[in-house]
mmCIF file of C-alpha atoms and ligand atoms in Angstrom:
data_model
loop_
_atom_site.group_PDB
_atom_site.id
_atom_site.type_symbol
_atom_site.label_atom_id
_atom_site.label_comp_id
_atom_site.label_asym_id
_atom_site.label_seq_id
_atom_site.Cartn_x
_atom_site.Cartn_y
_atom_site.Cartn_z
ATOM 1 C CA UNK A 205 -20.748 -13.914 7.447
ATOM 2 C CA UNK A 206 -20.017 -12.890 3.612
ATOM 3 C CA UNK A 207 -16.369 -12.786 3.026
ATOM 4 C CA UNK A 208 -13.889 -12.482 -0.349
ATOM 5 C CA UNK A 209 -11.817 -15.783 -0.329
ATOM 6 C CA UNK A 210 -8.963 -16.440 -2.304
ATOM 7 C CA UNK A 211 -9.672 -20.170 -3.062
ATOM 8 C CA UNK A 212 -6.349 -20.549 -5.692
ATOM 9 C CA UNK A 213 -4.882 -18.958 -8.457
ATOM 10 C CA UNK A 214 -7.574 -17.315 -10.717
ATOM 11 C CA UNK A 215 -9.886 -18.224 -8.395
ATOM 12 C CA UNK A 216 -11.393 -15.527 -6.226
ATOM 13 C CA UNK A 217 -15.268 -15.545 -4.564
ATOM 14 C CA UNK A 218 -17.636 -14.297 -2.054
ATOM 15 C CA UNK A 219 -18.541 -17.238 0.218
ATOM 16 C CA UNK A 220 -19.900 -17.574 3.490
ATOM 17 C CA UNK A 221 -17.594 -18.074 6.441
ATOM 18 C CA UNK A 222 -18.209 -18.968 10.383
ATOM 19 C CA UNK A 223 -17.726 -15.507 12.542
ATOM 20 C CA UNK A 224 -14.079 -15.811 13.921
ATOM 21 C CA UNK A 225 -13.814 -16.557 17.203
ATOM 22 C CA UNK A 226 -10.465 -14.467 19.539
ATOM 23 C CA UNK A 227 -7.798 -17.112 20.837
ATOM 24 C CA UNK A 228 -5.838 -16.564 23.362
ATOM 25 C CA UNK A 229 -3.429 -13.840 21.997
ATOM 26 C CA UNK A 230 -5.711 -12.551 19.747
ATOM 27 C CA UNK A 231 -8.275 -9.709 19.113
ATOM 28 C CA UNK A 232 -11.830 -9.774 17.377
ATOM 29 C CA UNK A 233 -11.840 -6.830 15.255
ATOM 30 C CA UNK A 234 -15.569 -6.056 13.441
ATOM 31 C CA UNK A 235 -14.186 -4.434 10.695
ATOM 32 C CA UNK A 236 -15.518 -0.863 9.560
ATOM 33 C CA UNK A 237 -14.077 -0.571 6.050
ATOM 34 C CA UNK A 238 -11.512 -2.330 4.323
ATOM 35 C CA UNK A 239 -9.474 -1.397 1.176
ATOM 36 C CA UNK A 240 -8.264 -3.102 -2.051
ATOM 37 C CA UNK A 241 -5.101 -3.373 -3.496
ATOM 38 C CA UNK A 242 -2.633 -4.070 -5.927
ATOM 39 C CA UNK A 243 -1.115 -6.561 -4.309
ATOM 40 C CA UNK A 244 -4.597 -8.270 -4.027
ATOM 41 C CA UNK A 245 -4.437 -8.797 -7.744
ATOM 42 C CA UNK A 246 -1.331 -10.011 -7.374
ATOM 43 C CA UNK A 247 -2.009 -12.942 -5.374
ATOM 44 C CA UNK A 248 -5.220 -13.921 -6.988
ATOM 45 C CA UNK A 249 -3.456 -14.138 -10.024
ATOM 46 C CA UNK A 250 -0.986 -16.136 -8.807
ATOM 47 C CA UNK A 251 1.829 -13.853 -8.855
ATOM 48 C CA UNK A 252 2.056 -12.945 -5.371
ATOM 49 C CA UNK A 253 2.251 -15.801 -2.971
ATOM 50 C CA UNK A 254 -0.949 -15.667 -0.677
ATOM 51 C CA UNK A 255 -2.024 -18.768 1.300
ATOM 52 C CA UNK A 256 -4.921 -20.650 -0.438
ATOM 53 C CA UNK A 257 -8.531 -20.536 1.299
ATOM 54 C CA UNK A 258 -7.733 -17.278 3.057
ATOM 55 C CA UNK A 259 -10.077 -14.191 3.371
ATOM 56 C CA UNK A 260 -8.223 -11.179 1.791
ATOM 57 C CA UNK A 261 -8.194 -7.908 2.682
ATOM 58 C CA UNK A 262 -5.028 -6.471 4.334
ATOM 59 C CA UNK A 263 -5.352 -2.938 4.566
ATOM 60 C CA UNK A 264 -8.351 -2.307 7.429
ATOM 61 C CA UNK A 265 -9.962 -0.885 10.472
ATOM 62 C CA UNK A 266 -12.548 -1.285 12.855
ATOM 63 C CA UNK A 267 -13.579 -1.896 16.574
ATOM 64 C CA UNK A 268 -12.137 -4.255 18.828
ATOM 65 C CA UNK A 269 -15.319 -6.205 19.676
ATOM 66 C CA UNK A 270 -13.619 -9.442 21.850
ATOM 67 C CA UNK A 271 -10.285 -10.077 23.409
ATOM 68 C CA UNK A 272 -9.007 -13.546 23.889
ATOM 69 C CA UNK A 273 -7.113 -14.773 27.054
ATOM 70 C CA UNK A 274 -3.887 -13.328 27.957
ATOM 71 C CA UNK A 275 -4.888 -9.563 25.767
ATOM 72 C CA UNK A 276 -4.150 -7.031 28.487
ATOM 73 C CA UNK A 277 -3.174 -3.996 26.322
ATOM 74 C CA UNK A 278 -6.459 -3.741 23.746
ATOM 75 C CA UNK A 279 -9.991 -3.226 25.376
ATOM 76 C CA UNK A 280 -12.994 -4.215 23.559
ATOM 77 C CA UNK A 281 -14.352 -0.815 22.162
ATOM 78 C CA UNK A 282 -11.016 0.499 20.633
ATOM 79 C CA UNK A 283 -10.810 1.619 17.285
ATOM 80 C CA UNK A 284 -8.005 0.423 15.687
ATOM 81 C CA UNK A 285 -6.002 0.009 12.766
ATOM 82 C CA UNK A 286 -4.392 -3.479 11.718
ATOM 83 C CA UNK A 287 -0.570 -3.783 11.325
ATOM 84 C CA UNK A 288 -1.006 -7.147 8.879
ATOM 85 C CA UNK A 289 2.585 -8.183 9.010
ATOM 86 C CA UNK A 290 3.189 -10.762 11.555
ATOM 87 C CA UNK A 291 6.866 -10.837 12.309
ATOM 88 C CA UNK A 292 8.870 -14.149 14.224
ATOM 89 C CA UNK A 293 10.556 -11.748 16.026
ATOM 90 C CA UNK A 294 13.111 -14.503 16.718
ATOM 91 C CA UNK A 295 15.073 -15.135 13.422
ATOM 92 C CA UNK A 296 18.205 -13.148 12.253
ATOM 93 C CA UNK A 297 16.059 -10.309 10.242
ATOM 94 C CA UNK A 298 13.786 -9.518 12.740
ATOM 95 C CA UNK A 299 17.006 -10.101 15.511
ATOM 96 C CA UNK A 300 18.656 -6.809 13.617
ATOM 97 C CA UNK A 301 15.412 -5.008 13.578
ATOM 98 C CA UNK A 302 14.226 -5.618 10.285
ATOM 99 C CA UNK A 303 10.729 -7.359 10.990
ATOM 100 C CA UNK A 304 9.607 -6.483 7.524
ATOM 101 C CA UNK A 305 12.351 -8.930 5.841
ATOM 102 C CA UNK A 306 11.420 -11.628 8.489
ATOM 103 C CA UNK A 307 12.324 -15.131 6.961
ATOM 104 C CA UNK A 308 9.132 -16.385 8.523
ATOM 105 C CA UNK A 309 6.598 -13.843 8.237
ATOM 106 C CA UNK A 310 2.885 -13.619 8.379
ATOM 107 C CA UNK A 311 0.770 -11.307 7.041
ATOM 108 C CA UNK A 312 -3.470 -10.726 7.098
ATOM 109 C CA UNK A 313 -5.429 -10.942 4.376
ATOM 110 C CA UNK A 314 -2.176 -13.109 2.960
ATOM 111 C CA UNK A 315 -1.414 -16.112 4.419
ATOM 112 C CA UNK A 316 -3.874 -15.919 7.367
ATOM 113 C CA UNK A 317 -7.397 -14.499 6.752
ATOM 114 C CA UNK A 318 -7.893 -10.543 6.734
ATOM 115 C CA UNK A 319 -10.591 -7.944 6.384
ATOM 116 C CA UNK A 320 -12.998 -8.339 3.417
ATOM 117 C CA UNK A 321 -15.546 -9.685 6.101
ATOM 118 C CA UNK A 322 -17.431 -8.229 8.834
ATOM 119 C CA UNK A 323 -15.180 -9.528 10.985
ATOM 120 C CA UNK A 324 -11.794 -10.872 11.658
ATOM 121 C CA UNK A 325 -9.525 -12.391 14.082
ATOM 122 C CA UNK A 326 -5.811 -11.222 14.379
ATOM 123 C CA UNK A 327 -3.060 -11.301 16.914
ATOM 124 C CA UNK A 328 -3.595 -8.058 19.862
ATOM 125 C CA UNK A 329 0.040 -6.873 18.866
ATOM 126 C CA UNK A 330 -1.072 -6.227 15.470
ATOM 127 C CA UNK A 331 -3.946 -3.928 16.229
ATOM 128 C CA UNK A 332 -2.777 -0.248 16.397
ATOM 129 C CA UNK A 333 -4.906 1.996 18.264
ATOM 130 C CA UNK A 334 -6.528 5.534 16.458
ATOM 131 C CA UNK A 335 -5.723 8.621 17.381
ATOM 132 C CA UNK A 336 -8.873 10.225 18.629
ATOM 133 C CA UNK A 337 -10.940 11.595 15.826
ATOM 134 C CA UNK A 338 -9.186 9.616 12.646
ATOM 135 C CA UNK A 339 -12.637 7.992 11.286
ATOM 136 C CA UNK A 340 -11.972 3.890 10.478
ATOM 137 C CA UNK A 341 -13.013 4.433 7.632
ATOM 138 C CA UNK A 342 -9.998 6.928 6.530
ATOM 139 C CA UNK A 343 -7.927 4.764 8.491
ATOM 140 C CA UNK A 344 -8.134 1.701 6.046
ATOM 141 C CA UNK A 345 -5.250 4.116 4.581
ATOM 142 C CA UNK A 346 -3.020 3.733 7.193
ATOM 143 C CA UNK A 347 -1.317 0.636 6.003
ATOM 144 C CA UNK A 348 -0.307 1.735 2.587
ATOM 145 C CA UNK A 349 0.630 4.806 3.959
ATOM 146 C CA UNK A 350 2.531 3.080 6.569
ATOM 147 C CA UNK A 351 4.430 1.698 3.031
ATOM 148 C CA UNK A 352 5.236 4.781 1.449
ATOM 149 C CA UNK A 353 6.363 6.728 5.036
ATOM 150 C CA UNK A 354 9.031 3.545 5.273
ATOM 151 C CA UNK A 355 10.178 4.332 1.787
ATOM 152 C CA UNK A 356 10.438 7.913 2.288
ATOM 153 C CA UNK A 357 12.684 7.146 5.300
ATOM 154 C CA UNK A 358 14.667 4.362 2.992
ATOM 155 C CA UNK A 359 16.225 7.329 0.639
ATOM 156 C CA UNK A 360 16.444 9.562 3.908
ATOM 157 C CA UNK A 361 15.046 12.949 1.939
ATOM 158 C CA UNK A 362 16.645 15.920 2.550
ATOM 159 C CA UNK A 363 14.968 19.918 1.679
ATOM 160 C CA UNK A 364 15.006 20.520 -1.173
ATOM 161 C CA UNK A 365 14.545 17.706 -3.112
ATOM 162 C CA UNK A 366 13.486 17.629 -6.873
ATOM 163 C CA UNK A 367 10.971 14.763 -7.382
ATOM 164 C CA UNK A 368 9.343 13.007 -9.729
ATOM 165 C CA UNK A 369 6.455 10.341 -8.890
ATOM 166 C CA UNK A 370 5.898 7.706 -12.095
ATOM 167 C CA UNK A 371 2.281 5.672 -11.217
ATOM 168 C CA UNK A 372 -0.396 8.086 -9.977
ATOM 169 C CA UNK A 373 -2.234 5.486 -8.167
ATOM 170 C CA UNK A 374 -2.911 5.767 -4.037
ATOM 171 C CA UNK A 375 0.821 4.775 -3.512
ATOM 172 C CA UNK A 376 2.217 7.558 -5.827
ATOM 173 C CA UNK A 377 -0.376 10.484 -4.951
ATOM 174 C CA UNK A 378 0.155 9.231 -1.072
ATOM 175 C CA UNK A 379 3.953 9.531 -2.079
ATOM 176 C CA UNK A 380 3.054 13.315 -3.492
ATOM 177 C CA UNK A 381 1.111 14.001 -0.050
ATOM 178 C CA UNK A 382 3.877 13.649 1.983
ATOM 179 C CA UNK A 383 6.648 15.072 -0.144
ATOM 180 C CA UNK A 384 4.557 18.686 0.067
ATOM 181 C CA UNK A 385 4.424 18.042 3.239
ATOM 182 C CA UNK A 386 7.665 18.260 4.135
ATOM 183 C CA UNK A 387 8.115 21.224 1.889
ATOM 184 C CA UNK A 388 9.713 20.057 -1.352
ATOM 185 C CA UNK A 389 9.507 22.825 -4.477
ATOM 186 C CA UNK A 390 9.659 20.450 -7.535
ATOM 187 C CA UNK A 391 7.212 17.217 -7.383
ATOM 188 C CA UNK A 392 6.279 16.303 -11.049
ATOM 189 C CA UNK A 393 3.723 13.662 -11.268
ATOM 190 C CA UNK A 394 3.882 11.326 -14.239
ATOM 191 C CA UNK A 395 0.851 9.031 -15.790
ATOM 192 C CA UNK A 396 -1.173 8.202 -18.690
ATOM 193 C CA UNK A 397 -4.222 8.613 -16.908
ATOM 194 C CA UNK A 398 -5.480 11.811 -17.281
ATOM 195 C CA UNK A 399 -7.880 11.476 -14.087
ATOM 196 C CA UNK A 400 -4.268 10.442 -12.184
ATOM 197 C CA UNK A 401 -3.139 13.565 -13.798
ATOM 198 C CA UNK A 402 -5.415 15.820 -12.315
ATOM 199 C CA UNK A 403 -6.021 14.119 -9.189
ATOM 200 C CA UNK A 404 -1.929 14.791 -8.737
ATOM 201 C CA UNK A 405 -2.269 18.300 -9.130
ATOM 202 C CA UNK A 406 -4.966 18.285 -6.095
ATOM 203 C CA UNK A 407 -2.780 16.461 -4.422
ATOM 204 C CA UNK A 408 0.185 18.987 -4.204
ATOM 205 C CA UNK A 409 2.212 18.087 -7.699
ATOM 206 C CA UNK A 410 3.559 21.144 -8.913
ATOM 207 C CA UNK A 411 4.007 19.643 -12.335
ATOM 208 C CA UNK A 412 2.420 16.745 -14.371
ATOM 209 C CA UNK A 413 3.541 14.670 -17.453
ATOM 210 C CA UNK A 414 3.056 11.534 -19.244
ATOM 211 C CA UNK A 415 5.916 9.344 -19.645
ATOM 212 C CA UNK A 416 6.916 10.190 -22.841
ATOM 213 C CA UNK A 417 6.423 13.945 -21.773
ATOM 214 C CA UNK A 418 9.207 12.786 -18.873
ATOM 215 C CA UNK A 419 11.491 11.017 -21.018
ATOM 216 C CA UNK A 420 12.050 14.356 -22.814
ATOM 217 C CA UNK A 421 14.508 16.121 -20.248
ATOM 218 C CA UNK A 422 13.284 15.718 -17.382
ATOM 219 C CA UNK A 423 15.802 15.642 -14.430
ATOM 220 C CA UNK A 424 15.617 14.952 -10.889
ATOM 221 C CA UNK A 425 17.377 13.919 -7.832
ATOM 222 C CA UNK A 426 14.840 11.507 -6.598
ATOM 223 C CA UNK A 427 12.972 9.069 -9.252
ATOM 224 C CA UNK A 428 10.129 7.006 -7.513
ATOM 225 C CA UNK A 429 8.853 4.092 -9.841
ATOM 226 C CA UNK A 430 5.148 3.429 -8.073
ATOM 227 C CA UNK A 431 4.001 2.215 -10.824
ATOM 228 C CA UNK A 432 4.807 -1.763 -10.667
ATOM 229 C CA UNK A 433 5.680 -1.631 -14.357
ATOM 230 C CA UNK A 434 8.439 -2.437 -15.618
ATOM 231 C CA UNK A 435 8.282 0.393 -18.574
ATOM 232 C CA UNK A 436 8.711 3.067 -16.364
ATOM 233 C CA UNK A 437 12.199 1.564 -14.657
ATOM 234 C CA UNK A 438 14.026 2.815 -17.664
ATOM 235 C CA UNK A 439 12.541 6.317 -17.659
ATOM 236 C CA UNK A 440 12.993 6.748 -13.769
ATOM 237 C CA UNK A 441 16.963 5.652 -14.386
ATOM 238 C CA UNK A 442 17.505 8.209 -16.770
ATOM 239 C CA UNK A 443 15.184 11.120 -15.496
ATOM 240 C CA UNK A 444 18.886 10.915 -12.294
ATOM 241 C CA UNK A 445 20.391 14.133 -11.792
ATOM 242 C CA UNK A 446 24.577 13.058 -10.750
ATOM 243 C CA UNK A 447 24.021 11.850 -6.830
ATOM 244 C CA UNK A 448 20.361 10.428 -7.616
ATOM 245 C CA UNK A 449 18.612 8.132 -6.488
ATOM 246 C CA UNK A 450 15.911 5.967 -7.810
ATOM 247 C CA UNK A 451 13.094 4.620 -5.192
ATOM 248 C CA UNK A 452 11.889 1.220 -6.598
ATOM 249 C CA UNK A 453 8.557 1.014 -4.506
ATOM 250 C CA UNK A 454 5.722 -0.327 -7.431
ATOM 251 C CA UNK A 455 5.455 -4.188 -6.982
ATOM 252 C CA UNK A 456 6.486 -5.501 -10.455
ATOM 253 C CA UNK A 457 6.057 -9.152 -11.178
ATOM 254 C CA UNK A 458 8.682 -11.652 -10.213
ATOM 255 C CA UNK A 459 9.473 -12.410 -13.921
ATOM 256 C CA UNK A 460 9.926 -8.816 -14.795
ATOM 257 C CA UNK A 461 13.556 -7.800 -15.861
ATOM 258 C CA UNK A 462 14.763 -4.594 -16.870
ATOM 259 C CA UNK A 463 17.560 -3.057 -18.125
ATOM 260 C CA UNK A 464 20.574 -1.124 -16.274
ATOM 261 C CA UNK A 465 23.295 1.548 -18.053
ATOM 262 C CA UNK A 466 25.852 0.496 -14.712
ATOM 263 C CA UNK A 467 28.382 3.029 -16.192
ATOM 264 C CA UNK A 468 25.718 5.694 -16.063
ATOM 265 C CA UNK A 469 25.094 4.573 -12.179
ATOM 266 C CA UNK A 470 28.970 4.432 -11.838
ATOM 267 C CA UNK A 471 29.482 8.000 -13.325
ATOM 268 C CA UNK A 472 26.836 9.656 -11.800
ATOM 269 C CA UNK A 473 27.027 8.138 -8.152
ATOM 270 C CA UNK A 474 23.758 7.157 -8.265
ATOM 271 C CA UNK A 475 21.783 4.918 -6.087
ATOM 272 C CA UNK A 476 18.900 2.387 -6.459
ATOM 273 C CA UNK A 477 16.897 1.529 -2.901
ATOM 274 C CA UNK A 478 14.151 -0.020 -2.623
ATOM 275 C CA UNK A 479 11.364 -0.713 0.186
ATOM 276 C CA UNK A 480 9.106 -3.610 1.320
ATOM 277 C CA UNK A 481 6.137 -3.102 3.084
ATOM 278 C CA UNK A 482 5.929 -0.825 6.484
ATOM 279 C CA UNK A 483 7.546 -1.851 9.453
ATOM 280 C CA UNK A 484 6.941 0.273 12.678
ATOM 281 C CA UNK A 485 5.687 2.845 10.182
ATOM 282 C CA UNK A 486 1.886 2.708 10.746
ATOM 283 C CA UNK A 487 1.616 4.970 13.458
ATOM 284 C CA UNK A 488 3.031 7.629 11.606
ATOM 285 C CA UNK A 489 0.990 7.327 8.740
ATOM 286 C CA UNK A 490 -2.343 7.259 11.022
ATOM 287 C CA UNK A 491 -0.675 10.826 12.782
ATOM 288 C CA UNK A 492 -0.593 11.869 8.824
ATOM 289 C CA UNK A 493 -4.107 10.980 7.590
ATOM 290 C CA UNK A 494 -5.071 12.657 10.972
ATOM 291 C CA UNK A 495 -3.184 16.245 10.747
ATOM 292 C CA UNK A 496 -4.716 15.736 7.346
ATOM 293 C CA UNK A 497 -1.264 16.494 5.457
ATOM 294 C CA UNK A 498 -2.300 13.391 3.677
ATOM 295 C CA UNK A 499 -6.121 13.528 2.945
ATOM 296 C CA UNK A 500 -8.086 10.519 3.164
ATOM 297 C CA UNK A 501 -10.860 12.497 1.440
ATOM 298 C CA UNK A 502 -8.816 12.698 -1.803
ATOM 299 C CA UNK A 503 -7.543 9.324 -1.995
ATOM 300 C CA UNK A 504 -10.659 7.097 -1.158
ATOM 301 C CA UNK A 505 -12.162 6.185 -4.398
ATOM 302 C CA UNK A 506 -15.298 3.938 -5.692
ATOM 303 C CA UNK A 507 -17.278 1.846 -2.650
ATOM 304 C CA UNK A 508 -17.684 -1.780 -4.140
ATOM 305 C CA UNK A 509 -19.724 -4.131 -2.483
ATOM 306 C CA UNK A 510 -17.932 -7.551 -1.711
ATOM 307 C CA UNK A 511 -19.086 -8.839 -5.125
ATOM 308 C CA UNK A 512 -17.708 -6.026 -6.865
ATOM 309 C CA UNK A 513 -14.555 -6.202 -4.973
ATOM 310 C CA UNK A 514 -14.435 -9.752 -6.355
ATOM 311 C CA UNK A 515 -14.439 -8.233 -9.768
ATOM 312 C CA UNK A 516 -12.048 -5.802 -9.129
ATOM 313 C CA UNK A 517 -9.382 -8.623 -7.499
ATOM 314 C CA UNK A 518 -9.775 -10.624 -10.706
ATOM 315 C CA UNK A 519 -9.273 -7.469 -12.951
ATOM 316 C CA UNK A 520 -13.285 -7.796 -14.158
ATOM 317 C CA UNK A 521 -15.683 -4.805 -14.012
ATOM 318 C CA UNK A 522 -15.355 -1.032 -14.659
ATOM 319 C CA UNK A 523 -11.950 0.901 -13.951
ATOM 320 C CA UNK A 524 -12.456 2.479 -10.231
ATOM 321 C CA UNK A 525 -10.856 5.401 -9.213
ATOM 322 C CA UNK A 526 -8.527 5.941 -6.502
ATOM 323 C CA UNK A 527 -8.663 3.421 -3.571
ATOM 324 C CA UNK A 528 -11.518 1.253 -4.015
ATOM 325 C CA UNK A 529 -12.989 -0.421 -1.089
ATOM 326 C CA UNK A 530 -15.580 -2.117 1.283
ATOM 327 C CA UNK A 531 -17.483 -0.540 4.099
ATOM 328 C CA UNK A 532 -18.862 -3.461 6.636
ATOM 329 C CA UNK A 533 -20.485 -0.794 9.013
ATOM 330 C CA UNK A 534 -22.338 2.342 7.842
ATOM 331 C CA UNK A 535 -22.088 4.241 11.022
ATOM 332 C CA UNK A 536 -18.660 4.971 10.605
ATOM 333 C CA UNK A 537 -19.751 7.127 7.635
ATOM 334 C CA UNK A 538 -19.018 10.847 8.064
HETATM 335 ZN ZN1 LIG B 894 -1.953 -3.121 -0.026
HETATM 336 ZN ZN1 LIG B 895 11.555 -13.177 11.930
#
């Protein structure tokens, strides 16, 4: 089979690979669609610690196609959604119910191979099942959605809420999904894209800016930075209403610094939280893209083929829009 292997950094290619086979504990998933990622640019540039000679591809779906020994709870046939973080479950995080800080974690499509191939082998507890009727294919979404509903929960958002989303990509119009959905009045959207831009609005923002617009006034009482870049840190910080709270959730790179007015967050009460990846979340976010209060039709962008996916993991190519990703098996296709 064709997959996209991360070979080191910089070095990223479509080579052929044996069809995985399940071991005991495991499930063979044939993989439907899978979708590409920030974080995918991350570690093929080196910034993001991925294990070399891996497939990528963390965020996917398909049918179970072969159990290995000892797999009781997944039949072949299901349609499920992967879960790629491994957790110990035995060390101190995961002992206090963190699994998604585990000092010994695993993760698909990161340090053991993931989706951008027809196929791929992972352990049965990280396959999630679909609700009946979610397409795979939408469901590739279910992982970073599984992100954002975990960092919704981290600021624990009550009614009410004035928002403001800086980085339009799938993480911050996912973000703007869910915060109509639970009813909040002021959700300003904030990019220099103007396709972002307008893509917010669909999405439920009641207001759009570009930063500079933002850094003009604009007040809120919950700042998320979805961005990953460190330029829009600043603006978030100072966009606080008194008893803010800013939502670090973009993946910034581990150099990155930025700068912090601590009498500001002193005076104002204000609060910095951030969230790393989506544990226990993904369930949730497959009941969202399902209701459809966040709409896979919206957010999946440009199909690549596994070459072009290449070129969009080492930054090469044409800009895509919205979530770009692979489709393994056209009869999931609606
Ligand atoms: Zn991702
Ligand atoms: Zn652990």
């Amino acid at each position: 089979m064709r997959a996209l292997v991360y070979e080191r950094p910089g070095e990223v290619r479509v080579a052929d690979r044996p069809v995985p086979e399940a071991k005991p504990g495991e499930v063979l998933i044939k993989v439907a669609a899978a979708g590409l990622c920030g974080t995918d640019r991350h570690i093929a540039d080196g910034s993001y610690h991925g294990t070399p000679g891996i497939v990528l591809g963390h965020e996917l779906a398909g049918v179970v196609e072969a159990v290995g020994e000892g797999v009781a709870h997944v039949a072949v046939g299901t349609a499920v959604c992967v879960d790629p973080n491994l957790a110990c479950h035995s060390c101190a995080q995961c002992r206090a119910g963190r699994p998604n800080l585990c000092v010994n974690a695993q993760a698909v499509g990161v340090t053991r191979d993931g989706g951008l191939a027809p196929y791929v082998a992972v352990p049965a507890e990280l396959a999630t099942p679909l609700p009946s009727g979610l397409s795979p294919v939408h469901a590739i979404l279910g992982e970073p959605l599984s992100c954002v509903v975990h960092a919704l929960d981290r600021v624990n958002l009550q009614l009410g809420t004035r928002a403001a989303v800086w980085g339009l990509g799938t993480a911050g119009i996912m973000m703007i999904q869910c915060l109509k959905a639970m009813g909040q009045e002021t959700i300003v959207g904030i990019s220099h894209h103007a396709d972002h831009r307008e893509l917010a609005l669909r999405a439920g923002a009641t207001r759009i800016m570009t930063q500079e617009e933002a850094m003009d006034g604009l007040e809120v009482d919950l700042a998320i930075e979805a961005s990953g870049s460190k330029t829009a840190f600043e603006p978030a910080f100072n966009a606080l209403a008194p008893g803010g709270k800013l939502l670090l959730y973009g993946v910034m790179n581990p150099w990155d610094t930025v700068t912090l007015k601590p009498e500001t967050m002193f005076r104002k009460e204000l609060q910095i939280v951030a969230s790393y990846v989506g544990p226990k979340t993904l369930d949730r976010a497959l009941a969202l893209l399902k209701s459809g209060a966040v709409d896979a039709r919206l957010l999946l962008g440009d199909r690549l083929t596994l070459e072009e996916a290449c070129q969009w993991v080492l930054k090469q190519g044409p800009r895509r829009k919205a979530k770009a990703h692979v489709i393994f098996d056209d009869s999931f296709l609606d």
